Amino acid sequence: ALKLRSTLEADLRRAISAGEIVPFYQPLIALDDGRLTGFEVLARWQHPQYGIIPPASFIPLAEELGRVGDLFYKLLERACADAHDWPTQLSLSVNVSPTQFAEPQLAARILAILRERGIDPARLELEITENALVDEVSSARESLVALREAGVAVALDDFGTGYSSLRHLSDLPIDRLKIDRLFVEGAQQNIDKWRIVRAIVQLAHALDLETTAEGIEISDVADILRDVGCDIGQGFLF
């Protein structure tokens, strides 16, 4: 196990520098009319020996090695280069690791990449987890305010599965709540659990926030989410 771990660490350092961590794009669909609004950027490692490696297998390792920031910036640069040739109404949604909020220059570096690649900040949405707010709430607020002032949107990912309080929704510059796939999958199995999804949507709209639902796999679920007022959907269905 130690030898494998050592090999993966060396491989990951090389992969980040060599650009083997690449963006895959998952469509974001407006549920009211089926319109494509943009893409979530998903990191994939194109390993020369093992093929495509999913993020759960290397993002935690990158965080432990202190390289998740390097990985994020290279991924953002690549995604912005791709998005430069897309229709300008299509957005990019990118996950930010909680550990990155300890970096004072986070906002400045993100905005510099957007500027260099010719991407309007209004086309970028950053996804943060509830745990990021708990662990780094003061530095997170500073970075998020600077980004919001420049036009970047902010989504709270996996809402309802972490440890944040509702106070964060009013104290921090949040534009969107992302309904975790666990809620969507649970609602497919038990109709009573749609009450939770409906409550999240109602809470978001009461705070003038939009909502995105993850993990949509069948059209019936997309129809119900549309009927309860969810704005954006993503998942294998699309």
Coordinates of N, CA and C in Angstrom, one line a residue:
A1 N 0.8 -1.2 0.0 CA 0.0 0.0 0.0 C 0.9 1.3 0.0
L2 N 2.0 1.2 0.8 CA 2.9 2.4 0.8 C 3.5 2.6 -0.5
K3 N 3.9 1.5 -1.2 CA 4.6 1.6 -2.5 C 3.6 2.2 -3.5
L4 N 2.3 1.7 -3.5 CA 1.3 2.2 -4.4 C 1.0 3.7 -4.1
R5 N 0.9 4.1 -2.8 CA 0.7 5.5 -2.5 C 1.9 6.4 -3.0
S6 N 3.1 5.9 -2.8 CA 4.2 6.7 -3.2 C 4.2 6.9 -4.7
T7 N 3.9 5.8 -5.5 CA 3.8 5.9 -6.9 C 2.7 6.8 -7.4
L8 N 1.5 6.8 -6.7 CA 0.5 7.7 -7.1 C 0.8 9.2 -6.8
E9 N 1.5 9.4 -5.7 CA 1.9 10.8 -5.4 C 2.9 11.3 -6.5
A10 N 3.8 10.5 -6.8 CA 4.8 11.0 -7.9 C 4.0 11.1 -9.2
D11 N 3.1 10.2 -9.5 CA 2.4 10.3 -10.8 C 1.5 11.6 -10.8
L12 N 0.9 11.9 -9.6 CA 0.0 13.0 -9.6 C 0.7 14.3 -9.8
R13 N 1.9 14.4 -9.1 CA 2.7 15.6 -9.3 C 3.1 15.8 -10.8
R14 N 3.4 14.7 -11.4 CA 3.8 14.8 -12.8 C 2.6 15.1 -13.7
A15 N 1.4 14.5 -13.3 CA 0.2 14.7 -14.1 C -0.3 16.1 -14.1
I16 N -0.2 16.8 -12.9 CA -0.6 18.2 -12.9 C 0.2 19.0 -13.8
S17 N 1.5 18.8 -13.7 CA 2.4 19.6 -14.5 C 2.3 19.3 -16.0
A18 N 2.0 18.1 -16.3 CA 1.9 17.6 -17.7 C 0.5 17.9 -18.3
G19 N -0.4 18.3 -17.5 CA -1.8 18.6 -18.0 C -2.6 17.4 -18.3
E20 N -2.3 16.3 -17.5 CA -3.1 15.1 -17.7 C -4.5 15.2 -16.9
I21 N -4.6 16.2 -16.0 CA -5.9 16.4 -15.4 C -6.7 17.3 -16.3
V22 N -7.8 16.8 -16.9 CA -8.5 17.5 -17.9 C -10.0 17.7 -17.5
P23 N -10.6 18.7 -18.1 CA -12.0 18.9 -17.8 C -13.0 18.1 -18.7
F24 N -13.9 17.5 -18.0 CA -15.1 16.9 -18.7 C -16.2 17.8 -18.4
Y25 N -17.2 17.8 -19.3 CA -18.3 18.8 -19.1 C -19.7 18.1 -19.0
Q26 N -20.3 18.4 -17.9 CA -21.7 17.9 -17.7 C -22.7 19.0 -17.9
P27 N -23.7 18.7 -18.8 CA -24.6 19.8 -19.2 C -25.5 20.2 -18.0
L28 N -25.8 21.5 -18.0 CA -26.7 22.1 -17.0 C -27.9 22.6 -17.8
I29 N -29.1 22.1 -17.5 CA -30.3 22.3 -18.3 C -31.4 23.0 -17.5
A30 N -31.9 24.1 -18.1 CA -33.1 24.8 -17.5 C -34.3 23.9 -17.6
L31 N -34.8 23.6 -16.4 CA -35.9 22.6 -16.4 C -37.2 23.1 -16.9
D32 N -37.4 24.4 -17.0 CA -38.7 25.0 -17.5 C -38.8 24.8 -19.0
D33 N -37.7 24.9 -19.8 CA -37.8 24.8 -21.2 C -36.8 23.9 -21.9
G34 N -36.0 23.2 -21.1 CA -35.0 22.3 -21.7 C -33.8 22.9 -22.3
R35 N -33.6 24.2 -22.0 CA -32.5 25.0 -22.7 C -31.2 24.6 -22.0
L36 N -30.1 24.5 -22.8 CA -28.7 24.3 -22.2 C -28.3 25.7 -21.7
T37 N -27.9 25.7 -20.4 CA -27.4 27.0 -19.9 C -25.9 27.0 -19.7
G38 N -25.3 25.9 -19.6 CA -23.8 25.8 -19.4 C -23.4 24.4 -19.0
F39 N -22.2 24.3 -18.4 CA -21.6 23.0 -18.0 C -21.0 23.1 -16.7
E40 N -21.1 22.0 -15.9 CA -20.2 21.9 -14.7 C -18.9 21.2 -15.2
V41 N -17.8 21.7 -14.7 CA -16.5 21.2 -15.1 C -16.1 20.1 -14.1
L42 N -15.9 18.9 -14.6 CA -15.6 17.8 -13.8 C -14.1 17.3 -14.1
A43 N -13.3 17.2 -13.1 CA -11.9 16.8 -13.3 C -11.8 15.3 -13.5
R44 N -11.0 15.0 -14.6 CA -10.7 13.6 -14.8 C -9.2 13.5 -15.1
W45 N -8.6 12.4 -14.6 CA -7.2 12.2 -14.8 C -7.0 11.2 -15.9
Q46 N -6.4 11.6 -17.0 CA -6.1 10.8 -18.1 C -4.8 10.1 -17.9
H47 N -4.8 9.0 -17.1 CA -3.5 8.4 -16.7 C -3.0 7.5 -17.9
P48 N -1.7 7.6 -18.3 CA -1.2 6.9 -19.4 C -1.3 5.4 -19.2
Q49 N -1.3 4.9 -17.9 CA -1.3 3.5 -17.7 C -2.7 3.0 -17.2
Y50 N -3.4 3.7 -16.4 CA -4.6 3.3 -15.8 C -5.9 3.8 -16.5
G51 N -5.7 4.7 -17.5 CA -6.9 5.2 -18.2 C -7.5 6.4 -17.4
I52 N -8.8 6.6 -17.6 CA -9.5 7.7 -16.9 C -9.7 7.4 -15.5
I53 N -9.2 8.3 -14.6 CA -9.4 8.1 -13.2 C -10.3 9.2 -12.6
P54 N -11.4 8.8 -11.9 CA -12.4 9.8 -11.4 C -11.8 10.6 -10.3
P55 N -12.4 11.8 -10.0 CA -11.8 12.7 -9.0 C -11.7 12.2 -7.6
A56 N -12.7 11.3 -7.2 CA -12.7 10.8 -5.8 C -11.4 10.0 -5.5
S57 N -10.7 9.6 -6.6 CA -9.5 8.8 -6.4 C -8.2 9.7 -6.3
F58 N -8.3 11.0 -6.7 CA -7.1 11.8 -6.7 C -7.2 13.2 -6.1
I59 N -8.4 13.7 -6.0 CA -8.6 15.0 -5.4 C -8.2 15.0 -3.9
P60 N -8.6 14.0 -3.1 CA -8.1 14.0 -1.7 C -6.6 13.9 -1.6
L61 N -6.0 13.1 -2.5 CA -4.5 13.0 -2.5 C -3.9 14.4 -2.8
A62 N -4.5 15.1 -3.8 CA -4.0 16.4 -4.2 C -4.1 17.4 -3.0
E63 N -5.1 17.3 -2.2 CA -5.3 18.1 -1.1 C -4.2 17.8 0.0
E64 N -4.0 16.5 0.2 CA -3.0 16.1 1.2 C -1.6 16.6 0.8
L65 N -1.3 16.6 -0.5 CA 0.0 17.0 -1.0 C 0.1 18.5 -1.2
G66 N -1.0 19.2 -0.9 CA -0.9 20.7 -1.1 C -0.9 21.1 -2.5
R67 N -1.4 20.3 -3.4 CA -1.4 20.6 -4.8 C -2.7 20.9 -5.4
V68 N -3.8 20.9 -4.6 CA -5.1 21.0 -5.2 C -5.3 22.4 -5.8
G69 N -4.6 23.4 -5.3 CA -4.7 24.7 -5.9 C -4.1 24.7 -7.3
D70 N -2.9 24.1 -7.5 CA -2.3 24.0 -8.8 C -3.2 23.3 -9.8
L71 N -3.8 22.2 -9.3 CA -4.7 21.4 -10.1 C -5.9 22.3 -10.5
F72 N -6.5 23.0 -9.6 CA -7.7 23.9 -9.8 C -7.4 24.9 -10.9
Y73 N -6.3 25.6 -10.7 CA -6.0 26.7 -11.7 C -5.7 26.2 -13.1
K74 N -5.0 25.0 -13.2 CA -4.8 24.5 -14.5 C -6.1 24.0 -15.2
L75 N -7.0 23.4 -14.3 CA -8.3 23.0 -14.9 C -9.1 24.2 -15.3
L76 N -9.1 25.2 -14.5 CA -9.8 26.4 -14.9 C -9.3 27.1 -16.1
E77 N -8.0 27.1 -16.3 CA -7.4 27.7 -17.5 C -7.8 26.9 -18.7
R78 N -7.8 25.6 -18.6 CA -8.2 24.7 -19.7 C -9.7 24.9 -20.1
A79 N -10.5 24.9 -19.0 CA -11.9 25.1 -19.3 C -12.3 26.4 -19.9
C80 N -11.6 27.5 -19.4 CA -11.8 28.8 -20.0 C -11.4 28.9 -21.4
A81 N -10.3 28.2 -21.8 CA -9.8 28.2 -23.1 C -10.9 27.5 -24.0
D82 N -11.5 26.4 -23.5 CA -12.5 25.8 -24.3 C -13.8 26.7 -24.4
A83 N -14.2 27.3 -23.3 CA -15.4 28.1 -23.3 C -15.3 29.4 -24.1
H84 N -14.0 29.8 -24.4 CA -13.8 31.0 -25.2 C -14.5 30.8 -26.6
D85 N -14.6 29.6 -27.1 CA -15.2 29.4 -28.4 C -16.6 29.0 -28.4
W86 N -17.2 28.9 -27.2 CA -18.6 28.6 -27.0 C -19.5 29.8 -27.2
P87 N -20.8 29.7 -27.4 CA -21.7 30.8 -27.3 C -21.6 31.5 -26.0
T88 N -21.6 32.8 -25.9 CA -21.3 33.5 -24.7 C -22.4 33.3 -23.6
Q89 N -23.6 32.8 -24.0 CA -24.6 32.6 -22.9 C -24.3 31.3 -22.1
L90 N -23.4 30.5 -22.5 CA -23.1 29.3 -21.8 C -22.1 29.5 -20.7
S91 N -22.5 29.0 -19.5 CA -21.6 29.3 -18.3 C -20.7 28.1 -18.0
L92 N -19.8 28.3 -17.1 CA -18.9 27.3 -16.5 C -19.2 27.3 -15.0
S93 N -19.3 26.1 -14.5 CA -19.5 25.9 -13.0 C -18.3 25.0 -12.5
V94 N -17.5 25.5 -11.6 CA -16.3 24.8 -11.2 C -16.3 24.7 -9.7
N95 N -15.9 23.5 -9.2 CA -15.8 23.3 -7.8 C -14.5 23.8 -7.2
V96 N -14.6 24.5 -6.0 CA -13.4 25.0 -5.3 C -13.3 24.2 -4.0
S97 N -12.0 23.7 -3.8 CA -11.8 22.9 -2.6 C -11.8 23.8 -1.3
P98 N -12.3 23.3 -0.2 CA -12.3 24.1 1.0 C -10.9 24.6 1.4
T99 N -9.9 23.8 1.1 CA -8.5 24.2 1.5 C -8.0 25.4 0.8
Q100 N -8.7 25.7 -0.4 CA -8.2 26.9 -1.2 C -8.6 28.2 -0.6
F101 N -9.5 28.2 0.3 CA -9.9 29.5 0.9 C -8.9 30.0 1.9
A102 N -7.9 29.2 2.2 CA -6.8 29.7 3.1 C -5.8 30.5 2.3
E103 N -6.0 30.5 0.9 CA -5.1 31.2 0.0 C -5.5 32.7 -0.1
P104 N -4.8 33.7 0.3 CA -5.2 35.1 0.2 C -5.4 35.5 -1.2
Q105 N -4.7 35.0 -2.2 CA -4.8 35.4 -3.6 C -5.8 34.7 -4.4
L106 N -6.7 33.9 -3.8 CA -7.6 33.0 -4.5 C -8.4 33.9 -5.5
A107 N -9.1 34.9 -5.1 CA -10.0 35.7 -5.9 C -9.1 36.3 -7.1
A108 N -8.0 36.9 -6.7 CA -7.2 37.6 -7.7 C -6.7 36.7 -8.8
R109 N -6.3 35.5 -8.4 CA -5.8 34.5 -9.4 C -6.9 34.0 -10.3
I110 N -8.1 33.8 -9.8 CA -9.2 33.4 -10.6 C -9.6 34.5 -11.6
L111 N -9.7 35.7 -11.1 CA -10.0 36.8 -12.0 C -8.9 37.0 -13.1
A112 N -7.7 36.8 -12.7 CA -6.6 36.9 -13.7 C -6.7 35.9 -14.8
I113 N -7.1 34.7 -14.5 CA -7.3 33.6 -15.5 C -8.4 34.0 -16.4
L114 N -9.5 34.5 -15.9 CA -10.7 34.9 -16.7 C -10.2 36.0 -17.7
R115 N -9.5 37.0 -17.1 CA -9.0 38.1 -18.0 C -8.1 37.6 -19.1
E116 N -7.2 36.8 -18.8 CA -6.2 36.3 -19.8 C -6.9 35.5 -20.8
R117 N -7.9 34.7 -20.5 CA -8.6 33.9 -21.5 C -9.8 34.6 -22.1
G118 N -10.1 35.8 -21.7 CA -11.1 36.6 -22.4 C -12.5 36.1 -22.0
I119 N -12.7 35.6 -20.8 CA -14.0 35.1 -20.3 C -14.6 36.1 -19.4
D120 N -15.9 36.5 -19.7 CA -16.6 37.4 -18.8 C -16.8 36.7 -17.4
P121 N -16.5 37.4 -16.3 CA -16.7 36.8 -15.0 C -18.1 36.3 -14.8
A122 N -19.1 37.0 -15.4 CA -20.5 36.6 -15.2 C -20.8 35.2 -15.8
R123 N -19.8 34.7 -16.6 CA -20.0 33.3 -17.1 C -19.5 32.2 -16.2
L124 N -18.9 32.6 -15.1 CA -18.3 31.6 -14.2 C -19.1 31.5 -12.9
E125 N -19.4 30.3 -12.5 CA -20.0 30.0 -11.2 C -19.1 29.1 -10.4
L126 N -18.7 29.5 -9.2 CA -17.9 28.7 -8.3 C -18.8 27.9 -7.4
E127 N -18.5 26.6 -7.2 CA -19.3 25.7 -6.3 C -18.4 25.5 -5.1
I128 N -19.0 25.8 -3.9 CA -18.3 25.6 -2.6 C -19.2 24.7 -1.8
T129 N -18.6 23.9 -0.9 CA -19.3 23.0 0.0 C -19.7 23.7 1.3
E130 N -20.6 23.2 2.0 CA -21.0 23.7 3.3 C -19.8 23.6 4.2
N131 N -19.1 22.5 4.2 CA -17.9 22.4 5.1 C -16.9 23.4 4.9
A132 N -16.8 24.0 3.7 CA -15.8 25.0 3.4 C -16.2 26.3 4.2
L133 N -17.5 26.5 4.3 CA -18.0 27.7 5.1 C -17.7 27.5 6.6
V134 N -17.8 26.3 7.1 CA -17.5 26.0 8.5 C -16.0 26.1 8.8
D135 N -15.2 25.6 7.9 CA -13.7 25.5 8.2 C -13.1 26.9 7.9
E136 N -13.5 27.6 6.9 CA -12.8 28.8 6.5 C -13.8 30.0 6.3
V137 N -14.7 30.2 7.2 CA -15.8 31.1 7.0 C -15.3 32.5 6.8
S138 N -14.3 33.0 7.5 CA -13.8 34.4 7.4 C -13.1 34.6 6.1
S139 N -12.2 33.7 5.8 CA -11.4 33.9 4.5 C -12.3 33.6 3.3
A140 N -13.3 32.7 3.5 CA -14.2 32.4 2.4 C -15.0 33.6 2.1
R141 N -15.5 34.3 3.1 CA -16.3 35.5 2.9 C -15.5 36.6 2.1
E142 N -14.3 36.8 2.5 CA -13.5 37.8 1.9 C -13.3 37.5 0.4
S143 N -12.9 36.2 0.1 CA -12.7 35.8 -1.3 C -14.0 35.9 -2.1
L144 N -15.1 35.4 -1.5 CA -16.4 35.3 -2.2 C -16.9 36.7 -2.5
V145 N -16.8 37.6 -1.6 CA -17.2 39.0 -1.8 C -16.5 39.7 -3.0
A146 N -15.2 39.5 -3.0 CA -14.3 40.0 -4.1 C -14.8 39.4 -5.4
L147 N -15.0 38.1 -5.5 CA -15.4 37.5 -6.7 C -16.8 37.9 -7.1
R148 N -17.7 38.0 -6.2 CA -19.1 38.5 -6.5 C -19.1 39.9 -7.0
E149 N -18.3 40.8 -6.5 CA -18.2 42.1 -6.9 C -17.7 42.2 -8.4
A150 N -16.9 41.2 -8.8 CA -16.4 41.2 -10.2 C -17.4 40.5 -11.1
G151 N -18.5 39.9 -10.6 CA -19.5 39.3 -11.4 C -19.6 37.8 -11.4
V152 N -18.7 37.2 -10.7 CA -18.7 35.7 -10.5 C -19.8 35.3 -9.6
A153 N -20.6 34.2 -10.0 CA -21.6 33.7 -9.2 C -21.1 32.6 -8.2
V154 N -21.9 32.3 -7.2 CA -21.4 31.4 -6.2 C -22.6 30.4 -5.9
A155 N -22.3 29.1 -5.9 CA -23.3 28.1 -5.6 C -22.8 27.3 -4.3
L156 N -23.8 27.0 -3.5 CA -23.5 26.2 -2.3 C -23.9 24.8 -2.6
D157 N -22.8 24.0 -2.8 CA -22.9 22.6 -3.3 C -23.4 21.6 -2.1
D158 N -24.0 20.5 -2.5 CA -24.4 19.5 -1.6 C -25.2 20.0 -0.4
F159 N -26.1 21.0 -0.7 CA -26.8 21.6 0.4 C -27.6 20.6 1.2
G160 N -27.5 20.8 2.5 CA -28.3 19.9 3.4 C -27.5 18.7 3.9
T161 N -26.3 18.5 3.4 CA -25.6 17.3 3.8 C -24.4 17.6 4.6
G162 N -24.1 18.9 4.8 CA -22.9 19.3 5.6 C -23.3 19.9 7.0
Y163 N -22.5 20.9 7.4 CA -22.6 21.3 8.8 C -22.8 22.8 8.9
S164 N -23.2 23.5 7.8 CA -23.4 24.9 7.9 C -24.7 25.2 8.5
S165 N -24.8 26.5 9.0 CA -26.1 26.9 9.5 C -26.8 27.8 8.5
L166 N -28.1 28.0 8.7 CA -28.9 28.8 7.8 C -28.4 30.2 7.8
R167 N -27.7 30.6 8.8 CA -27.1 32.0 8.9 C -26.2 32.3 7.7
H168 N -25.5 31.2 7.3 CA -24.5 31.4 6.2 C -25.2 31.9 4.9
L169 N -26.5 31.5 4.7 CA -27.2 31.8 3.5 C -27.5 33.3 3.4
S170 N -27.6 33.9 4.5 CA -27.9 35.4 4.5 C -26.6 36.2 4.7
D171 N -25.6 35.6 5.4 CA -24.3 36.3 5.7 C -23.4 36.3 4.5
L172 N -23.4 35.2 3.7 CA -22.4 35.1 2.7 C -23.0 35.3 1.3
P173 N -22.2 35.7 0.3 CA -22.8 36.0 -1.0 C -23.0 34.8 -1.8
I174 N -24.2 34.2 -1.6 CA -24.5 32.9 -2.3 C -25.6 33.2 -3.3
D175 N -25.5 32.7 -4.5 CA -26.5 32.8 -5.6 C -27.4 31.6 -5.8
R176 N -26.9 30.4 -5.4 CA -27.6 29.2 -5.8 C -27.4 28.1 -4.7
L177 N -28.4 27.3 -4.5 CA -28.3 26.1 -3.7 C -28.3 24.9 -4.7
K178 N -27.4 24.0 -4.5 CA -27.4 22.8 -5.2 C -28.0 21.6 -4.4
I179 N -29.0 21.0 -4.9 CA -29.7 20.0 -4.1 C -28.9 18.7 -4.4
D180 N -28.4 18.1 -3.3 CA -27.6 16.9 -3.5 C -28.3 15.8 -4.1
R181 N -27.6 14.9 -4.8 CA -28.2 13.8 -5.5 C -28.8 12.8 -4.5
L182 N -28.3 12.8 -3.2 CA -28.9 11.9 -2.3 C -30.4 12.2 -2.0
F183 N -30.7 13.5 -2.0 CA -32.1 13.9 -1.8 C -33.0 13.5 -3.1
V184 N -32.4 13.7 -4.2 CA -33.1 13.3 -5.5 C -33.3 11.8 -5.6
E185 N -32.2 11.1 -5.3 CA -32.3 9.6 -5.3 C -33.3 9.1 -4.3
G186 N -33.3 9.7 -3.1 CA -34.2 9.3 -2.0 C -35.6 9.5 -2.4
A187 N -35.9 10.7 -3.1 CA -37.3 11.0 -3.5 C -37.8 10.1 -4.5
Q188 N -36.9 9.5 -5.3 CA -37.3 8.5 -6.3 C -37.8 7.2 -5.7
Q189 N -37.2 6.9 -4.5 CA -37.6 5.7 -3.8 C -38.7 5.9 -2.8
N190 N -38.9 7.1 -2.4 CA -40.0 7.3 -1.4 C -40.6 8.7 -1.7
I191 N -41.8 8.7 -2.1 CA -42.5 9.9 -2.6 C -42.6 11.0 -1.4
D192 N -42.6 10.5 -0.2 CA -42.7 11.5 0.9 C -41.4 12.3 1.0
K193 N -40.3 11.8 0.5 CA -39.1 12.6 0.5 C -39.0 13.8 -0.4
W194 N -40.0 13.8 -1.3 CA -40.1 15.0 -2.2 C -40.4 16.3 -1.4
R195 N -40.9 16.1 -0.1 CA -41.2 17.2 0.7 C -39.9 18.0 1.1
I196 N -38.8 17.2 1.2 CA -37.6 17.8 1.6 C -37.1 18.6 0.4
V197 N -37.1 18.0 -0.8 CA -36.7 18.7 -2.0 C -37.5 20.0 -2.2
R198 N -38.9 19.9 -2.1 CA -39.7 21.0 -2.2 C -39.4 22.1 -1.2
A199 N -39.1 21.7 0.0 CA -38.7 22.7 1.1 C -37.4 23.4 0.8
I200 N -36.4 22.7 0.2 CA -35.2 23.3 -0.1 C -35.4 24.4 -1.2
V201 N -36.2 24.0 -2.2 CA -36.5 25.0 -3.3 C -37.3 26.2 -2.8
Q202 N -38.3 26.0 -1.9 CA -39.0 27.1 -1.3 C -38.1 28.0 -0.5
L203 N -37.2 27.4 0.3 CA -36.3 28.2 1.1 C -35.4 29.0 0.2
A204 N -34.9 28.4 -0.9 CA -34.0 29.1 -1.8 C -34.7 30.3 -2.4
H205 N -35.9 30.1 -2.9 CA -36.6 31.1 -3.6 C -37.0 32.3 -2.6
A206 N -37.3 31.9 -1.3 CA -37.6 32.9 -0.3 C -36.4 33.8 -0.1
L207 N -35.2 33.3 -0.3 CA -33.9 34.1 -0.2 C -33.4 34.6 -1.5
D208 N -34.3 34.5 -2.5 CA -33.9 35.0 -3.9 C -32.7 34.3 -4.4
L209 N -32.6 33.0 -4.1 CA -31.6 32.1 -4.7 C -32.2 31.2 -5.7
E210 N -31.4 30.8 -6.7 CA -31.8 29.8 -7.7 C -31.4 28.4 -7.1
T211 N -31.9 27.3 -7.8 CA -31.6 26.0 -7.4 C -31.2 25.1 -8.5
T212 N -30.3 24.2 -8.3 CA -29.9 23.2 -9.2 C -30.0 21.8 -8.5
A213 N -30.6 20.9 -9.2 CA -30.7 19.5 -8.7 C -29.8 18.6 -9.5
E214 N -29.0 17.8 -8.7 CA -28.0 16.8 -9.3 C -28.7 15.4 -9.3
G215 N -28.0 14.6 -10.1 CA -28.4 13.2 -10.1 C -29.7 12.8 -10.8
I216 N -30.1 13.6 -11.8 CA -31.4 13.3 -12.5 C -31.1 12.3 -13.6
E217 N -31.8 11.1 -13.5 CA -31.6 10.0 -14.4 C -32.8 9.6 -15.2
I218 N -34.0 10.0 -14.8 CA -35.2 9.7 -15.6 C -36.0 11.0 -15.8
S219 N -36.8 11.0 -16.9 CA -37.6 12.2 -17.2 C -38.6 12.5 -16.2
D220 N -39.2 11.4 -15.6 CA -40.3 11.7 -14.6 C -39.7 12.5 -13.4
V221 N -38.5 12.3 -13.0 CA -37.9 13.1 -11.9 C -37.7 14.5 -12.4
A222 N -37.2 14.7 -13.6 CA -37.0 16.0 -14.1 C -38.4 16.8 -14.1
D223 N -39.4 16.1 -14.5 CA -40.8 16.7 -14.5 C -41.2 17.2 -13.1
I224 N -41.0 16.3 -12.1 CA -41.4 16.7 -10.8 C -40.6 17.8 -10.2
L225 N -39.3 17.8 -10.5 CA -38.4 18.9 -10.1 C -38.8 20.2 -10.7
R226 N -39.2 20.2 -12.0 CA -39.7 21.4 -12.7 C -41.0 21.9 -12.0
D227 N -41.9 20.9 -11.7 CA -43.1 21.3 -11.1 C -43.0 21.9 -9.7
V228 N -41.9 21.4 -8.9 CA -41.7 22.0 -7.6 C -41.0 23.3 -7.6
G229 N -40.5 23.7 -8.8 CA -39.9 25.0 -9.0 C -38.4 25.0 -9.1
C230 N -37.8 23.8 -9.2 CA -36.3 23.8 -9.4 C -35.9 24.4 -10.7
D231 N -34.8 25.2 -10.7 CA -34.4 25.9 -11.9 C -33.6 25.1 -12.9
I232 N -32.5 24.5 -12.4 CA -31.6 23.8 -13.3 C -31.4 22.4 -12.9
G233 N -31.2 21.5 -13.9 CA -31.0 20.1 -13.6 C -29.8 19.6 -14.3
Q234 N -29.2 18.5 -13.7 CA -28.0 17.9 -14.3 C -28.1 16.4 -13.9
G235 N -27.5 15.6 -14.7 CA -27.5 14.1 -14.5 C -27.4 13.3 -15.7
F236 N -27.4 12.0 -15.6 CA -27.3 11.2 -16.8 C -28.4 11.3 -17.8
L237 N -29.6 11.8 -17.3 CA -30.7 12.0 -18.3 C -30.3 12.9 -19.4
F238 N -29.5 13.9 -19.1 CA -29.1 14.9 -20.1 C -27.7 14.6 -20.7

